Coordinates of N, CA and C and ligand atoms in Angstrom, one line a residue:
M29 N 48.3 118.1 85.1 CA 48.9 117.2 84.2 C 49.3 117.9 82.9
R30 N 48.4 118.7 82.4 CA 48.7 119.5 81.2 C 49.8 120.5 81.4
S31 N 49.6 121.2 82.6 CA 50.6 122.3 82.8 C 52.0 121.6 83.0
R32 N 52.0 120.5 83.6 CA 53.3 119.8 83.8 C 53.9 119.4 82.4
T33 N 53.1 119.0 81.5 CA 53.6 118.7 80.1 C 54.2 119.9 79.5
R34 N 53.5 121.0 79.6 CA 54.0 122.3 79.0 C 55.3 122.7 79.6
L35 N 55.4 122.4 81.0 CA 56.6 122.7 81.6 C 57.8 121.9 81.1
N36 N 57.4 120.6 80.8 CA 58.5 119.7 80.3 C 58.9 120.2 78.9
W37 N 58.0 120.6 78.1 CA 58.3 121.1 76.7 C 59.2 122.3 76.8
R38 N 58.9 123.2 77.8 CA 59.7 124.4 77.9 C 61.1 124.0 78.3
L39 N 61.2 123.0 79.2 CA 62.5 122.6 79.7 C 63.3 122.0 78.5
I40 N 62.6 121.2 77.7 CA 63.3 120.6 76.6 C 63.8 121.7 75.6
I41 N 62.9 122.6 75.3 CA 63.2 123.7 74.4 C 64.4 124.5 74.9
F42 N 64.3 124.8 76.2 CA 65.4 125.6 76.8 C 66.7 124.8 76.8
S43 N 66.6 123.5 77.1 CA 67.8 122.7 77.1 C 68.4 122.6 75.7
A44 N 67.5 122.5 74.7 CA 68.0 122.4 73.3 C 68.6 123.7 72.9
A45 N 68.0 124.8 73.3 CA 68.6 126.1 73.0 C 70.0 126.3 73.7
L46 N 70.0 125.8 74.9 CA 71.3 125.9 75.6 C 72.4 125.1 75.0
I47 N 72.0 123.9 74.5 CA 72.9 123.0 73.9 C 73.4 123.7 72.6
L48 N 72.5 124.2 71.8 CA 72.8 124.9 70.6 C 73.8 126.0 70.8
V49 N 73.4 126.9 71.8 CA 74.3 128.0 72.1 C 75.7 127.5 72.5
T50 N 75.7 126.5 73.4 CA 77.0 126.0 73.8 C 77.8 125.5 72.7
A51 N 77.0 124.7 71.8 CA 77.7 124.1 70.7 C 78.3 125.2 69.8
G52 N 77.4 126.3 69.6 CA 77.9 127.4 68.7 C 79.1 128.1 69.3
V53 N 79.1 128.3 70.6 CA 80.2 129.0 71.2 C 81.5 128.1 71.1
V54 N 81.3 126.8 71.3 CA 82.5 125.9 71.3 C 83.0 125.9 69.8
T55 N 82.1 125.8 68.9 CA 82.5 125.8 67.5 C 83.2 127.1 67.1
W56 N 82.7 128.2 67.6 CA 83.3 129.5 67.3 C 84.7 129.5 67.9
M57 N 84.8 129.0 69.1 CA 86.2 129.0 69.7 C 87.2 128.2 69.0
I58 N 86.6 127.0 68.5 CA 87.5 126.1 67.8 C 88.0 126.7 66.5
L59 N 87.0 127.3 65.8 CA 87.3 127.9 64.5 C 88.3 129.1 64.7
D60 N 88.0 129.9 65.8 CA 88.9 131.0 66.0 C 90.3 130.6 66.3
K61 N 90.4 129.5 67.1 CA 91.7 128.9 67.4 C 92.4 128.5 66.1
R62 N 91.7 127.8 65.2 CA 92.2 127.3 63.9 C 92.7 128.5 63.1
A63 N 91.8 129.5 63.1 CA 92.2 130.7 62.3 C 93.5 131.3 62.8
A64 N 93.6 131.4 64.2 CA 94.8 131.9 64.7 C 96.0 131.1 64.4
D65 N 95.8 129.7 64.4 CA 96.9 128.9 64.0 C 97.3 129.1 62.5
L66 N 96.2 129.2 61.7 CA 96.5 129.4 60.3 C 97.2 130.7 60.0
A67 N 96.8 131.7 60.8 CA 97.5 133.0 60.7 C 99.0 132.9 61.1
A68 N 99.2 132.1 62.1 CA 100.6 132.0 62.6 C 101.4 131.2 61.6
M69 N 100.7 130.2 60.9 CA 101.5 129.4 59.9 C 101.8 130.3 58.7
A70 N 100.8 131.2 58.4 CA 101.0 132.0 57.2 C 102.2 133.0 57.4
T71 N 102.5 133.3 58.7 CA 103.6 134.2 58.9 C 104.9 133.4 59.1
P72 N 105.7 133.4 58.1 CA 106.9 132.5 58.2 C 107.9 133.0 59.2
T73 N 108.1 132.1 60.2 CA 109.2 132.4 61.2 C 110.5 131.8 60.6
P74 N 111.5 132.5 60.6 CA 112.8 131.9 60.1 C 113.2 130.7 60.9
S75 N 113.5 129.7 60.2 CA 113.9 128.5 60.8 C 115.4 128.6 61.2
P76 N 115.8 127.9 62.2 CA 117.2 128.0 62.6 C 118.2 127.7 61.4
A77 N 117.7 126.7 60.6 CA 118.6 126.4 59.4 C 118.8 127.6 58.5
L78 N 117.6 128.3 58.3 CA 117.7 129.4 57.4 C 118.6 130.5 58.0
I79 N 118.5 130.6 59.4 CA 119.4 131.6 60.0 C 120.8 131.3 59.9
T80 N 121.1 130.0 60.0 CA 122.5 129.6 59.9 C 123.0 129.8 58.4
A81 N 122.1 129.4 57.5 CA 122.5 129.5 56.1 C 122.6 130.9 55.6
A82 N 121.9 131.8 56.3 CA 121.9 133.2 55.8 C 123.3 133.7 55.8
P83 N 123.6 134.5 54.8 CA 125.0 135.1 54.8 C 125.2 136.0 56.0
S84 N 126.2 135.8 56.7 CA 126.5 136.6 57.9 C 126.8 138.0 57.6
S85 N 126.2 138.9 58.3 CA 126.5 140.3 58.1 C 127.8 140.7 58.7
T86 N 128.3 139.9 59.7 CA 129.5 140.3 60.3 C 130.7 140.1 59.3
P87 N 131.5 141.1 59.1 CA 132.6 140.9 58.1 C 133.5 139.8 58.5
R88 N 133.9 139.0 57.5 CA 134.9 138.0 57.8 C 136.2 138.6 58.1
P89 N 136.9 138.1 59.2 CA 138.2 138.8 59.5 C 139.1 138.6 58.4
T90 N 139.6 139.6 57.8 CA 140.5 139.5 56.7 C 141.9 139.1 57.3
P91 N 142.5 138.1 56.7 CA 143.8 137.7 57.3 C 144.8 138.7 57.1
S92 N 145.5 139.0 58.2 CA 146.5 140.0 58.1 C 147.7 139.5 57.2
P93 N 148.2 140.3 56.4 CA 149.3 139.9 55.5 C 150.5 139.3 56.2
E94 N 151.0 138.2 55.7 CA 152.1 137.5 56.3 C 153.3 138.5 56.4
P95 N 154.0 138.6 57.5 CA 155.1 139.5 57.6 C 156.2 139.0 56.6
T96 N 156.4 139.9 55.7 CA 157.4 139.5 54.6 C 158.8 139.6 55.2
E97 N 159.6 138.6 54.8 CA 161.0 138.6 55.2 C 161.8 139.7 54.5
S98 N 161.6 140.9 55.1 CA 162.3 142.0 54.4 C 163.8 142.0 54.9
P99 N 164.7 142.0 54.0 CA 166.1 142.1 54.4 C 166.4 143.4 55.2
V100 N 166.9 143.2 56.3 CA 167.2 144.4 57.1 C 168.4 145.1 56.5
P101 N 168.1 146.3 56.0 CA 169.2 147.1 55.4 C 170.3 147.5 56.4
T102 N 171.3 146.8 56.5 CA 172.4 147.1 57.4 C 173.4 148.0 56.7
V103 N 173.5 149.2 57.2 CA 174.4 150.1 56.6 C 175.7 150.2 57.5
Y104 N 176.8 149.8 56.9 CA 178.0 149.9 57.6 C 178.8 151.1 57.0
P105 N 179.1 152.0 57.9 CA 179.9 153.1 57.4 C 181.3 152.6 57.1
T106 N 181.9 153.2 56.1 CA 183.2 152.8 55.7 C 184.2 153.5 56.6
V107 N 185.1 152.8 57.2 CA 186.2 153.3 58.1 C 187.5 153.1 57.5
R108 N 188.3 154.1 57.4 CA 189.6 154.0 56.8 C 190.7 154.8 57.6
K109 N 191.9 154.7 57.1 CA 193.0 155.4 57.8 C 192.8 156.9 58.0
G110 N 193.0 157.3 59.2 CA 192.8 158.7 59.5 C 191.5 159.0 60.3
D111 N 190.6 157.9 60.3 CA 189.3 158.1 61.0 C 189.6 157.8 62.5
R112 N 188.8 158.4 63.3 CA 188.8 158.2 64.7 C 187.4 158.0 65.3
G113 N 187.3 157.4 66.4 CA 186.0 157.2 67.0 C 185.8 155.8 67.6
D114 N 184.5 155.7 68.1 CA 184.1 154.4 68.7 C 184.2 153.2 67.7
L115 N 183.7 153.5 66.5 CA 183.7 152.4 65.5 C 185.1 151.9 65.2
V116 N 186.1 152.8 65.1 CA 187.5 152.5 64.9 C 187.9 151.6 66.1
M117 N 187.5 152.0 67.3 CA 187.9 151.3 68.5 C 187.3 149.8 68.5
I118 N 186.1 149.7 68.0 CA 185.5 148.4 67.9 C 186.2 147.5 66.9
I119 N 186.5 148.1 65.8 CA 187.3 147.3 64.7 C 188.6 146.9 65.3
Q120 N 189.3 147.9 65.9 CA 190.6 147.5 66.5 C 190.5 146.4 67.5
Q121 N 189.5 146.5 68.4 CA 189.4 145.4 69.4 C 189.1 144.1 68.7
R122 N 188.3 144.1 67.7 CA 188.1 142.9 67.0 C 189.4 142.3 66.3
L123 N 190.1 143.2 65.7 CA 191.4 142.8 65.1 C 192.4 142.3 66.2
I124 N 192.3 142.9 67.4 CA 193.2 142.4 68.5 C 192.7 141.0 68.9
N125 N 191.4 140.8 69.1 CA 190.9 139.5 69.5 C 191.2 138.4 68.5
L126 N 191.3 138.8 67.2 CA 191.6 137.8 66.2 C 193.1 137.6 66.0
G127 N 193.9 138.4 66.7 CA 195.4 138.2 66.6 C 196.0 139.0 65.5
Y128 N 195.3 139.9 64.8 CA 195.9 140.7 63.7 C 196.5 142.0 64.2
L129 N 196.1 142.4 65.4 CA 196.6 143.7 65.9 C 197.0 143.5 67.4
T130 N 198.1 144.1 67.7 CA 198.6 144.0 69.1 C 198.4 145.3 69.8
G131 N 198.5 145.3 71.1 CA 198.4 146.6 71.9 C 197.0 146.8 72.3
R132 N 196.6 148.1 72.4 CA 195.3 148.5 72.9 C 194.6 149.3 71.9
A133 N 193.3 149.1 71.9 CA 192.4 149.8 70.9 C 192.3 151.3 71.4
D134 N 192.7 152.2 70.6 CA 192.7 153.6 71.0 C 191.7 154.5 70.1
G135 N 191.1 153.8 69.2 CA 190.1 154.6 68.4 C 190.7 155.5 67.3
D136 N 192.0 155.3 67.1 CA 192.7 156.1 66.1 C 193.2 155.2 65.0
F137 N 192.6 155.3 63.8 CA 192.9 154.4 62.7 C 194.2 154.9 62.0
G138 N 195.3 154.2 62.5 CA 196.6 154.6 61.9 C 197.2 153.5 61.0
S139 N 198.5 153.6 60.8 CA 199.2 152.6 59.9 C 199.1 151.2 60.4
R140 N 199.2 151.0 61.7 CA 199.2 149.7 62.3 C 197.8 149.0 62.1
T141 N 196.8 149.8 62.4 CA 195.5 149.3 62.2 C 195.2 148.9 60.7
Q142 N 195.7 149.8 59.8 CA 195.6 149.6 58.4 C 196.3 148.3 58.0
Q143 N 197.5 148.1 58.5 CA 198.2 146.9 58.1 C 197.5 145.6 58.7
A144 N 197.0 145.7 59.9 CA 196.3 144.6 60.5 C 195.1 144.3 59.7
L145 N 194.4 145.3 59.2 CA 193.2 145.1 58.4 C 193.6 144.4 57.1
K146 N 194.7 144.8 56.5 CA 195.2 144.2 55.2 C 195.5 142.7 55.4
D147 N 196.1 142.4 56.6 CA 196.4 141.0 56.9 C 195.1 140.2 57.0
Y148 N 194.2 140.8 57.7 CA 192.9 140.2 57.9 C 192.2 139.9 56.5
Q149 N 192.3 140.9 55.7 CA 191.6 140.8 54.4 C 192.3 139.8 53.5
A150 N 193.6 139.6 53.7 CA 194.4 138.6 52.9 C 193.9 137.2 53.3
V151 N 193.8 137.0 54.6 CA 193.4 135.7 55.1 C 191.9 135.4 54.7
Q152 N 191.1 136.4 54.7 CA 189.7 136.2 54.4 C 189.4 136.2 52.9
G153 N 190.4 136.4 52.1 CA 190.2 136.4 50.7 C 189.5 137.7 50.2
L154 N 189.7 138.8 50.9 CA 189.1 140.1 50.5 C 190.1 140.9 49.9
E155 N 189.7 142.0 49.2 CA 190.6 142.9 48.6 C 191.4 143.6 49.7
E156 N 192.7 143.6 49.5 CA 193.6 144.1 50.6 C 193.8 145.6 50.4
D157 N 192.7 146.3 50.7 CA 192.8 147.8 50.6 C 193.0 148.5 52.0
G158 N 192.9 147.7 53.0 CA 193.1 148.3 54.4 C 192.0 149.2 54.8
I159 N 190.9 149.1 54.1 CA 189.7 149.9 54.4 C 188.6 149.0 54.9
A160 N 188.0 149.5 56.0 CA 186.9 148.7 56.5 C 185.6 149.1 55.8
G161 N 185.4 148.5 54.7 CA 184.1 148.8 53.9 C 183.1 147.7 54.3
P162 N 181.9 147.7 53.6 CA 180.8 146.8 54.0 C 181.3 145.4 54.0
K163 N 181.9 144.9 53.0 CA 182.3 143.5 53.0 C 183.2 143.1 54.1
T164 N 184.2 143.9 54.3 CA 185.2 143.6 55.4 C 184.5 143.7 56.8
M165 N 183.6 144.7 56.9 CA 182.9 144.8 58.2 C 182.0 143.6 58.5
I166 N 181.3 143.1 57.4 CA 180.5 141.9 57.6 C 181.3 140.7 58.0
H167 N 182.5 140.6 57.4 CA 183.3 139.4 57.7 C 183.9 139.6 59.1
L168 N 184.2 140.8 59.5 CA 184.7 141.0 60.8 C 183.8 140.5 61.9
F169 N 182.5 140.7 61.7 CA 181.5 140.5 62.8 C 180.5 139.4 62.6
D170 N 180.6 138.6 61.5 CA 179.6 137.6 61.3 C 180.0 136.2 61.8
G171 N 181.1 136.2 62.5 CA 181.6 134.9 63.1 C 182.4 134.0 62.2
S172 N 182.7 134.5 61.0 CA 183.4 133.6 60.0 C 184.9 134.0 60.0
S173 N 185.3 134.8 60.9 CA 186.7 135.3 60.8 C 187.7 134.2 61.2
V174 N 188.7 134.1 60.4 CA 189.8 133.2 60.7 C 190.9 134.0 61.5
P175 N 191.3 133.5 62.6 CA 192.3 134.2 63.4 C 193.6 134.2 62.7
Q176 N 194.4 135.3 63.0 CA 195.8 135.3 62.6 C 196.5 134.2 63.3
A177 N 197.5 133.6 62.7 CA 198.3 132.5 63.3 C 199.7 132.4 62.8
T178 N 200.5 131.8 63.5 CA 201.9 131.5 63.0 C 201.8 130.2 62.4
V179 N 202.3 130.1 61.1 CA 202.3 128.8 60.4 C 203.7 128.5 60.0
Y180 N 203.9 127.4 59.4 CA 205.3 126.9 59.1 C 205.4 126.5 57.6
R181 N 206.5 126.7 57.0 CA 206.6 126.4 55.6 C 208.0 125.9 55.3
M182 N 208.1 125.1 54.4 CA 209.4 124.6 53.8 C 209.7 125.5 52.6
P183 N 211.0 126.0 52.5 CA 211.3 126.8 51.4 C 211.0 126.1 50.1
G184 N 210.3 126.7 49.2 CA 210.0 126.2 47.9 C 208.8 125.3 47.9
D185 N 208.2 125.1 49.1 CA 207.0 124.2 49.2 C 205.8 125.1 48.9
T186 N 204.7 124.4 48.5 CA 203.5 125.1 48.1 C 202.5 125.0 49.2
V187 N 202.8 124.4 50.3 CA 201.9 124.3 51.4 C 202.5 125.0 52.7
Y188 N 201.6 125.4 53.6 CA 202.1 125.9 54.9 C 201.5 124.9 55.9
H189 N 202.2 124.9 57.0 CA 201.9 123.9 58.1 C 201.4 124.6 59.3
L190 N 200.4 124.1 59.9 CA 199.9 124.6 61.2 C 200.7 124.1 62.3
K191 N 201.3 123.0 62.2 CA 202.1 122.4 63.3 C 203.6 122.3 62.9
P192 N 204.5 122.8 63.8 CA 205.9 122.8 63.4 C 206.4 121.4 63.4
Y193 N 205.7 120.5 64.1 CA 206.2 119.1 64.2 C 205.5 118.2 63.2
C194 N 204.9 118.8 62.2 CA 204.2 118.0 61.1 C 205.3 117.1 60.5
P195 N 205.0 115.8 60.2 CA 206.0 114.9 59.6 C 206.5 115.4 58.3
L196 N 205.7 116.3 57.6 CA 206.2 116.8 56.3 C 207.1 118.0 56.4
V197 N 207.4 118.4 57.7 CA 208.2 119.6 57.9 C 209.5 119.3 58.4
H198 N 210.6 119.8 57.8 CA 211.9 119.6 58.3 C 212.6 121.0 58.2
G199 N 212.9 121.5 59.4 CA 213.6 122.8 59.4 C 212.7 123.9 58.8
P200 N 211.5 124.1 59.3 CA 210.6 125.1 58.7 C 211.0 126.5 59.1
E201 N 210.6 127.4 58.3 CA 210.7 128.8 58.7 C 209.3 129.3 59.1
E202 N 209.3 130.2 60.1 CA 208.0 130.7 60.6 C 207.5 131.9 59.8
I203 N 206.3 131.8 59.4 CA 205.7 133.0 58.7 C 204.3 133.2 59.2
R204 N 203.8 134.3 58.9 CA 202.4 134.6 59.4 C 201.4 134.0 58.4
L205 N 200.3 133.6 58.9 CA 199.2 133.0 58.0 C 198.9 134.0 56.9
S206 N 198.8 135.2 57.2 CA 198.4 136.2 56.1 C 199.5 136.2 55.0
D207 N 200.8 136.1 55.4 CA 201.8 136.1 54.4 C 201.8 134.8 53.6
A208 N 201.5 133.7 54.3 CA 201.4 132.4 53.6 C 200.3 132.4 52.6
V209 N 199.2 133.0 52.9 CA 198.1 133.1 52.0 C 198.5 134.0 50.8
R210 N 199.1 135.1 51.1 CA 199.6 136.0 50.1 C 200.5 135.3 49.1
Q211 N 201.3 134.4 49.6 CA 202.2 133.7 48.7 C 201.6 132.5 48.0
G212 N 200.3 132.4 48.2 CA 199.6 131.4 47.5 C 199.7 130.0 48.0
L213 N 200.2 129.9 49.3 CA 200.4 128.6 49.9 C 199.0 128.1 50.4
T214 N 198.9 126.8 50.3 CA 197.6 126.1 50.8 C 197.9 125.4 52.1
E215 N 196.9 125.1 52.9 CA 197.1 124.5 54.2 C 197.5 123.0 53.9
C216 N 198.5 122.6 54.7 CA 198.9 121.2 54.6 C 197.8 120.2 55.1
P217 N 197.5 119.2 54.3 CA 196.4 118.3 54.7 C 196.8 117.5 55.9
E218 N 198.1 117.3 56.1 CA 198.5 116.5 57.3 C 198.3 117.2 58.6
C219 N 198.2 118.5 58.5 CA 198.1 119.3 59.8 C 196.7 119.5 60.2
R220 N 195.7 119.2 59.4 CA 194.3 119.4 59.8 C 194.0 118.5 61.0
Ligands
ZN26 ZN1 201.7 119.8 57.7

């Protein structure tokens, strides 16, 4: 009976010791876990918001400068009587197409080409120098050229007529448009 009681006391003490040890280990594990959590909290991890708000290190693409409307410097060589070559031929063909020059373009800037150019300049309101300078060249090829034409006028009248059957014309004489312009005649409003 007595030995059994002592055995029971030993069992109780051993159990208590085991409980205490177990409790201590569990407590230590909990505290250790909390310490690890606290350590993790102490180390600030950058939040996504902060990452987004942080100034980007990638350089912002600099907008390429707008292409400026730079006027294309078009250099027209001046062509005059005595000149020869492809450019003379091009001018002659243009004058032929517009009715100021007859025949075939031969690339030889002679008196006929010079006169045709003067006629063209008269109609276009350009200086009648018979020289294909920059202004004349631009007019020749910019699509604004007025073709040579036969027009009609009444002697003493201040208008020329595009139509020989214009009601305002009676027995007209035929003249060239370039000559009508030179004489200061204006286009008949009835003929438009
Ligand atoms: Zn008329």
